[in-house]
PDB file of C-alpha atoms in Angstrom:
ATOM      1  CA  ALA A   1      80.846  72.375 135.941  1.00  0.00           C
ATOM      2  CA  TRP A   2      83.892  70.162 136.451  1.00  0.00           C
ATOM      3  CA  THR A   3      81.880  67.768 138.625  1.00  0.00           C
ATOM      4  CA  LEU A   4      79.205  67.480 135.936  1.00  0.00           C
ATOM      5  CA  LEU A   5      81.880  66.903 133.326  1.00  0.00           C
ATOM      6  CA  LYS A   6      83.267  63.964 135.300  1.00  0.00           C
ATOM      7  CA  THR A   7      79.898  62.388 136.083  1.00  0.00           C
ATOM      8  CA  ARG A   8      77.922  63.068 132.878  1.00  0.00           C
ATOM      9  CA  TRP A   9      80.659  63.090 130.264  1.00  0.00           C
ATOM     10  CA  GLY A  10      78.728  60.780 127.907  1.00  0.00           C
ATOM     11  CA  SER A  11      75.787  63.164 127.604  1.00  0.00           C
ATOM     12  CA  LEU A  12      78.100  66.130 127.177  1.00  0.00           C
ATOM     13  CA  VAL A  13      80.170  64.421 124.485  1.00  0.00           C
ATOM     14  CA  ALA A  14      76.926  63.808 122.574  1.00  0.00           C
ATOM     15  CA  VAL A  15      76.130  67.525 122.781  1.00  0.00           C
ATOM     16  CA  LEU A  16      79.655  68.456 121.703  1.00  0.00           C
ATOM     17  CA  SER A  17      79.423  66.087 118.738  1.00  0.00           C
ATOM     18  CA  LEU A  18      76.121  67.591 117.584  1.00  0.00           C
ATOM     19  CA  GLN A  19      77.326  71.166 117.932  1.00  0.00           C
ATOM     20  CA  SER A  20      80.677  70.381 116.291  1.00  0.00           C
ATOM     21  CA  GLY A  21      78.919  68.751 113.352  1.00  0.00           C
ATOM     22  CA  ALA A  22      76.608  71.731 112.945  1.00  0.00           C
ATOM     23  CA  ALA A  23      79.549  74.135 113.199  1.00  0.00           C
ATOM     24  CA  LEU A  24      81.547  72.169 110.618  1.00  0.00           C
ATOM     25  CA  ILE A  25      78.702  72.131 108.091  1.00  0.00           C
ATOM     26  CA  SER A  26      78.032  75.839 108.674  1.00  0.00           C
ATOM     27  CA  SER A  27      81.726  76.610 108.272  1.00  0.00           C
ATOM     28  CA  MET A  28      81.924  74.706 104.983  1.00  0.00           C
ATOM     29  CA  PHE A  29      78.872  76.545 103.681  1.00  0.00           C
ATOM     30  CA  SER A  30      80.210  79.902 104.879  1.00  0.00           C
ATOM     31  CA  SER A  31      83.575  79.272 103.263  1.00  0.00           C
ATOM     32  CA  THR A  32      81.979  78.381  99.928  1.00  0.00           C
ATOM     33  CA  VAL A  33      79.716  81.421  99.914  1.00  0.00           C
ATOM     34  CA  SER A  34      82.470  83.687 101.215  1.00  0.00           C
ATOM     35  CA  ASP A  35      84.772  82.775  98.311  1.00  0.00           C
ATOM     36  CA  ALA A  36      82.078  83.980  95.919  1.00  0.00           C
ATOM     37  CA  LEU A  37      80.930  87.067  97.805  1.00  0.00           C
ATOM     38  CA  THR A  38      84.207  88.470  99.152  1.00  0.00           C
ATOM     39  CA  PRO A  39      85.317  89.895  95.753  1.00  0.00           C
ATOM     40  CA  PHE A  40      81.889  91.542  95.450  1.00  0.00           C
ATOM     41  CA  PHE A  41      82.354  93.375  98.740  1.00  0.00           C
ATOM     42  CA  SER A  42      86.073  93.972  98.279  1.00  0.00           C
ATOM     43  CA  ALA A  43      85.632  96.012  95.106  1.00  0.00           C
ATOM     44  CA  PRO A  44      83.873  99.019  96.678  1.00  0.00           C
ATOM     45  CA  LEU A  45      86.168  98.781  99.700  1.00  0.00           C
ATOM     46  CA  LYS A  46      89.293  99.286  97.598  1.00  0.00           C
ATOM     47  CA  MET A  47      88.875 103.025  98.104  1.00  0.00           C
ATOM     48  CA  LEU A  48      90.113 102.395 101.637  1.00  0.00           C
ATOM     49  CA  SER A  49      93.367 100.868 100.401  1.00  0.00           C
ATOM     50  CA  VAL A  50      95.132 104.236 100.483  1.00  0.00           C
ATOM     51  CA  SER A  51      93.788 105.175 103.910  1.00  0.00           C
ATOM     52  CA  PRO A  52      94.840 104.163 107.434  1.00  0.00           C
ATOM     53  CA  LEU A  53      91.982 101.632 107.292  1.00  0.00           C
ATOM     54  CA  ALA A  54      93.656  99.622 104.513  1.00  0.00           C
ATOM     55  CA  PRO A  55      94.624  96.695 106.810  1.00  0.00           C
ATOM     56  CA  LEU A  56      90.945  96.318 107.722  1.00  0.00           C
ATOM     57  CA  VAL A  57      89.651  95.785 104.188  1.00  0.00           C
ATOM     58  CA  ASP A  58      89.809  91.970 104.293  1.00  0.00           C
ATOM     59  CA  ALA A  59      88.341  91.804 107.793  1.00  0.00           C
ATOM     60  CA  LEU A  60      85.552  94.201 106.830  1.00  0.00           C
ATOM     61  CA  SER A  61      84.730  92.127 103.745  1.00  0.00           C
ATOM     62  CA  ASP A  62      84.514  88.971 105.857  1.00  0.00           C
ATOM     63  CA  PHE A  63      82.321  90.783 108.367  1.00  0.00           C
ATOM     64  CA  LEU A  64      79.886  91.937 105.684  1.00  0.00           C
ATOM     65  CA  VAL A  65      79.692  88.404 104.272  1.00  0.00           C
ATOM     66  CA  SER A  66      78.971  86.987 107.733  1.00  0.00           C
ATOM     67  CA  LEU A  67      76.146  89.521 108.200  1.00  0.00           C
ATOM     68  CA  LEU A  68      74.628  88.426 104.918  1.00  0.00           C
ATOM     69  CA  ILE A  69      74.765  84.645 105.356  1.00  0.00           C
ATOM     70  CA  PHE A  70      74.087  84.293 109.092  1.00  0.00           C
ATOM     71  CA  PRO A  71      70.297  83.890 108.640  1.00  0.00           C
ATOM     72  CA  ILE A  72      71.071  80.749 106.616  1.00  0.00           C
ATOM     73  CA  THR A  73      73.754  79.253 108.864  1.00  0.00           C
ATOM     74  CA  SER A  74      71.615  80.004 111.922  1.00  0.00           C
ATOM     75  CA  LEU A  75      69.042  77.464 110.750  1.00  0.00           C
ATOM     76  CA  LEU A  76      71.364  74.542 111.524  1.00  0.00           C
ATOM     77  CA  GLN A  77      73.026  76.168 114.513  1.00  0.00           C
ATOM     78  CA  ALA A  78      69.644  76.834 116.133  1.00  0.00           C
ATOM     79  CA  TYR A  79      68.665  73.188 115.650  1.00  0.00           C
ATOM     80  CA  ALA A  80      71.791  72.088 117.517  1.00  0.00           C
ATOM     81  CA  SER A  81      71.323  74.776 120.172  1.00  0.00           C
ATOM     82  CA  VAL A  82      67.804  73.659 121.144  1.00  0.00           C
ATOM     83  CA  GLY A  83      68.948  70.089 121.780  1.00  0.00           C
ATOM     84  CA  ALA A  84      72.112  71.232 123.545  1.00  0.00           C
ATOM     85  CA  VAL A  85      70.231  73.495 125.964  1.00  0.00           C
ATOM     86  CA  LYS A  86      67.750  70.737 126.800  1.00  0.00           C
ATOM     87  CA  ILE A  87      70.565  68.291 127.602  1.00  0.00           C
ATOM     88  CA  PHE A  88      72.416  70.901 129.667  1.00  0.00           C
ATOM     89  CA  LEU A  89      69.287  71.470 131.756  1.00  0.00           C
ATOM     90  CA  ASP A  90      68.774  67.704 132.137  1.00  0.00           C
ATOM     91  CA  VAL A  91      72.389  67.228 133.227  1.00  0.00           C
ATOM     92  CA  LEU A  92      72.122  70.060 135.738  1.00  0.00           C
ATOM     93  CA  ARG A  93      68.956  68.579 137.237  1.00  0.00           C
ATOM     94  CA  GLY A  94      69.996  64.947 137.296  1.00  0.00           C
ATOM     95  CA  GLN A  95      67.682  63.822 134.488  1.00  0.00           C
ATOM     96  CA  PRO A  96      68.645  60.868 132.258  1.00  0.00           C
ATOM     97  CA  PHE A  97      69.998  61.448 128.769  1.00  0.00           C
ATOM     98  CA  SER A  98      67.475  61.319 125.923  1.00  0.00           C
ATOM     99  CA  TRP A  99      68.292  61.238 122.212  1.00  0.00           C
ATOM    100  CA  ASN A 100      64.819  62.650 121.492  1.00  0.00           C
ATOM    101  CA  ARG A 101      65.574  65.673 123.660  1.00  0.00           C
ATOM    102  CA  LEU A 102      68.847  66.194 121.812  1.00  0.00           C
ATOM    103  CA  LEU A 103      67.782  65.534 118.233  1.00  0.00           C
ATOM    104  CA  LYS A 104      64.050  66.200 117.960  1.00  0.00           C
ATOM    105  CA  PRO A 105      63.203  69.820 118.773  1.00  0.00           C
ATOM    106  CA  LYS A 106      59.683  71.092 118.274  1.00  0.00           C
ATOM    107  CA  ILE A 107      59.193  73.181 115.153  1.00  0.00           C
ATOM    108  CA  LEU A 108      58.210  76.252 117.153  1.00  0.00           C
ATOM    109  CA  GLU A 109      61.206  75.837 119.488  1.00  0.00           C
ATOM    110  CA  TRP A 110      63.518  75.680 116.487  1.00  0.00           C
ATOM    111  CA  ALA A 111      61.894  78.688 114.798  1.00  0.00           C
ATOM    112  CA  TYR A 112      62.082  80.776 117.968  1.00  0.00           C
ATOM    113  CA  MET A 113      65.720  79.775 118.508  1.00  0.00           C
ATOM    114  CA  VAL A 114      66.512  80.885 114.951  1.00  0.00           C
ATOM    115  CA  ALA A 115      64.884  84.249 115.705  1.00  0.00           C
ATOM    116  CA  LEU A 116      66.694  84.551 119.037  1.00  0.00           C
ATOM    117  CA  SER A 117      70.111  83.733 117.575  1.00  0.00           C
ATOM    118  CA  ASN A 118      69.632  86.253 114.758  1.00  0.00           C
ATOM    119  CA  ILE A 119      68.604  89.014 117.162  1.00  0.00           C
ATOM    120  CA  VAL A 120      71.605  88.341 119.393  1.00  0.00           C
ATOM    121  CA  PHE A 121      74.008  88.095 116.440  1.00  0.00           C
ATOM    122  CA  TYR A 122      73.006  91.336 114.761  1.00  0.00           C
ATOM    123  CA  VAL A 123      72.650  93.351 117.968  1.00  0.00           C
ATOM    124  CA  THR A 124      76.029  92.219 119.310  1.00  0.00           C
ATOM    125  CA  SER A 125      77.674  92.632 115.888  1.00  0.00           C
ATOM    126  CA  PHE A 126      76.533  96.248 115.849  1.00  0.00           C
ATOM    127  CA  GLY A 127      77.881  96.591 119.378  1.00  0.00           C
ATOM    128  CA  PHE A 128      81.291  95.200 118.405  1.00  0.00           C
ATOM    129  CA  VAL A 129      81.491  97.719 115.582  1.00  0.00           C
ATOM    130  CA  LEU A 130      81.062 100.432 118.227  1.00  0.00           C
ATOM    131  CA  LEU A 131      84.587 100.083 119.626  1.00  0.00           C
ATOM    132  CA  LEU A 132      84.230  96.427 120.787  1.00  0.00           C
ATOM    133  CA  PHE A 133      83.120  96.981 124.389  1.00  0.00           C
ATOM    134  CA  PRO A 134      79.387  97.491 123.740  1.00  0.00           C
ATOM    135  CA  GLY A 135      79.360  94.193 121.830  1.00  0.00           C
ATOM    136  CA  LEU A 136      81.123  92.403 124.668  1.00  0.00           C
ATOM    137  CA  ILE A 137      78.682  93.810 127.232  1.00  0.00           C
ATOM    138  CA  LEU A 138      75.702  92.813 125.084  1.00  0.00           C
ATOM    139  CA  SER A 139      77.094  89.315 124.552  1.00  0.00           C
ATOM    140  CA  LEU A 140      77.495  88.778 128.278  1.00  0.00           C
ATOM    141  CA  GLY A 141      74.118  90.322 129.040  1.00  0.00           C
ATOM    142  CA  PHE A 142      72.342  87.982 126.623  1.00  0.00           C
ATOM    143  CA  ALA A 143      74.395  84.892 127.549  1.00  0.00           C
ATOM    144  CA  LEU A 144      71.508  83.180 129.354  1.00  0.00           C
ATOM    145  CA  SER A 145      68.783  83.944 126.811  1.00  0.00           C
ATOM    146  CA  GLY A 146      68.814  80.525 125.132  1.00  0.00           C
ATOM    147  CA  LEU A 147      68.579  78.741 128.470  1.00  0.00           C
ATOM    148  CA  ILE A 148      65.724  80.975 129.627  1.00  0.00           C
ATOM    149  CA  PHE A 149      63.869  80.526 126.343  1.00  0.00           C
ATOM    150  CA  ILE A 150      63.917  76.717 126.570  1.00  0.00           C
ATOM    151  CA  ASP A 151      63.524  76.410 130.333  1.00  0.00           C
ATOM    152  CA  LYS A 152      60.720  78.921 130.835  1.00  0.00           C
ATOM    153  CA  ASP A 153      58.977  78.562 127.457  1.00  0.00           C
ATOM    154  CA  VAL A 154      58.939  82.291 126.751  1.00  0.00           C
ATOM    155  CA  ASP A 155      59.358  84.134 123.469  1.00  0.00           C
ATOM    156  CA  PRO A 156      62.777  85.405 122.295  1.00  0.00           C
ATOM    157  CA  ILE A 157      62.199  89.015 123.382  1.00  0.00           C
ATOM    158  CA  GLN A 158      61.165  87.949 126.876  1.00  0.00           C
ATOM    159  CA  ALA A 159      64.194  85.643 127.057  1.00  0.00           C
ATOM    160  CA  LEU A 160      66.526  88.488 126.131  1.00  0.00           C
ATOM    161  CA  GLY A 161      64.966  90.828 128.664  1.00  0.00           C
ATOM    162  CA  GLU A 162      65.134  88.303 131.474  1.00  0.00           C
ATOM    163  CA  SER A 163      68.707  87.383 130.620  1.00  0.00           C
ATOM    164  CA  TRP A 164      69.685  91.055 130.769  1.00  0.00           C
ATOM    165  CA  GLN A 165      68.041  91.379 134.172  1.00  0.00           C
ATOM    166  CA  MET A 166      69.696  88.228 135.545  1.00  0.00           C
ATOM    167  CA  MET A 167      73.125  89.308 134.323  1.00  0.00           C
ATOM    168  CA  ARG A 168      73.076  92.693 136.044  1.00  0.00           C
ATOM    169  CA  GLY A 169      76.180  92.779 138.203  1.00  0.00           C
ATOM    170  CA  GLN A 170      77.276  89.346 136.930  1.00  0.00           C
ATOM    171  CA  LYS A 171      78.815  90.118 133.544  1.00  0.00           C
ATOM    172  CA  MET A 172      82.381  90.455 134.817  1.00  0.00           C
ATOM    173  CA  PHE A 173      82.032  87.245 136.829  1.00  0.00           C
ATOM    174  CA  LEU A 174      81.009  85.312 133.693  1.00  0.00           C
ATOM    175  CA  PHE A 175      83.746  87.009 131.660  1.00  0.00           C
ATOM    176  CA  LEU A 176      86.421  85.999 134.174  1.00  0.00           C
ATOM    177  CA  ASN A 177      85.156  82.412 134.096  1.00  0.00           C
ATOM    178  CA  PHE A 178      85.478  82.371 130.317  1.00  0.00           C
ATOM    179  CA  ILE A 179      89.028  83.729 130.608  1.00  0.00           C
ATOM    180  CA  LEU A 180      89.928  80.923 133.019  1.00  0.00           C
ATOM    181  CA  VAL A 181      88.448  78.331 130.686  1.00  0.00           C
ATOM    182  CA  GLY A 182      90.410  79.929 127.856  1.00  0.00           C
ATOM    183  CA  PHE A 183      93.620  79.339 129.793  1.00  0.00           C
ATOM    184  CA  ALA A 184      92.510  75.736 130.333  1.00  0.00           C
ATOM    185  CA  MET A 185      92.070  75.353 126.562  1.00  0.00           C
ATOM    186  CA  VAL A 186      95.571  76.680 125.941  1.00  0.00           C
ATOM    187  CA  VAL A 187      97.069  74.306 128.509  1.00  0.00           C
ATOM    188  CA  GLY A 188      95.017  71.420 127.160  1.00  0.00           C
ATOM    189  CA  THR A 189      96.205  72.150 123.620  1.00  0.00           C
ATOM    190  CA  LEU A 190      99.852  72.319 124.672  1.00  0.00           C
ATOM    191  CA  ALA A 191      99.509  68.973 126.475  1.00  0.00           C
ATOM    192  CA  CYS A 192      99.277  67.135 123.140  1.00  0.00           C
ATOM    193  CA  LEU A 193      95.576  68.108 122.899  1.00  0.00           C
ATOM    194  CA  VAL A 194      94.776  65.756 125.804  1.00  0.00           C
ATOM    195  CA  GLY A 195      92.983  68.418 127.817  1.00  0.00           C
ATOM    196  CA  LEU A 196      91.444  70.369 124.943  1.00  0.00           C
ATOM    197  CA  PHE A 197      88.137  68.517 124.674  1.00  0.00           C
ATOM    198  CA  PRO A 198      87.397  68.559 128.428  1.00  0.00           C
ATOM    199  CA  ALA A 199      88.170  72.281 128.426  1.00  0.00           C
ATOM    200  CA  VAL A 200      85.813  72.877 125.491  1.00  0.00           C
ATOM    201  CA  ILE A 201      83.006  71.007 127.254  1.00  0.00           C
ATOM    202  CA  LEU A 202      83.764  72.966 130.420  1.00  0.00           C
ATOM    203  CA  SER A 203      83.366  76.206 128.480  1.00  0.00           C
ATOM    204  CA  MET A 204      79.943  75.016 127.290  1.00  0.00           C
ATOM    205  CA  LEU A 205      78.832  74.357 130.872  1.00  0.00           C
ATOM    206  CA  ILE A 206      79.818  77.686 132.432  1.00  0.00           C
ATOM    207  CA  ALA A 207      76.700  79.633 131.425  1.00  0.00           C
ATOM    208  CA  PRO A 208      74.229  76.768 132.203  1.00  0.00           C
ATOM    209  CA  VAL A 209      75.747  76.254 135.654  1.00  0.00           C
ATOM    210  CA  MET A 210      75.619  79.989 136.314  1.00  0.00           C
ATOM    211  CA  TYR A 211      71.989  80.081 135.150  1.00  0.00           C
ATOM    212  CA  GLU A 212      70.985  77.225 137.454  1.00  0.00           C
TER     213      GLU A 212
END
């Protein structure tokens, strides 16, 4: 991943820019909708304010809002994800960068990626509610599904199943890699942000390199 970062940084910066833009727009939309919906969810949750769960009221409200609006925010995120996966695969296989590959997904690819991202989000969200660990295991098990979907031209369910099979016995390895990249992000942030962006791109490459 580090070698690819040094040799194909231009392509990877383009991917980071697209995904950052999509994330920023989604965040702005989520924030606007959340301001309106949070009071709606907070009202019935006030009954918890006198229980040991009182500190969780705000977090639970935010979680319920995220469940409600994710199908909308996933539309833009899926668009960015299709292009990102294509460029990752091209970088891994020594193919030249193409703006069309990054910015012009096929309609069916985009629609399937929307479906895939929603399945993963809701399944893992339910898993995180079940004492965190099931959600973490599901997230790691499905980590390669987007890559498989684009690379092998299968449907979302097939991509999820194949990702789960490929990640058997590999979940902890991927998790440890993400922890190491997390340390790199912390160090990069402390170093006047100089190393933050390379560390972020490195984190994006871990799963594609593992898949290849």
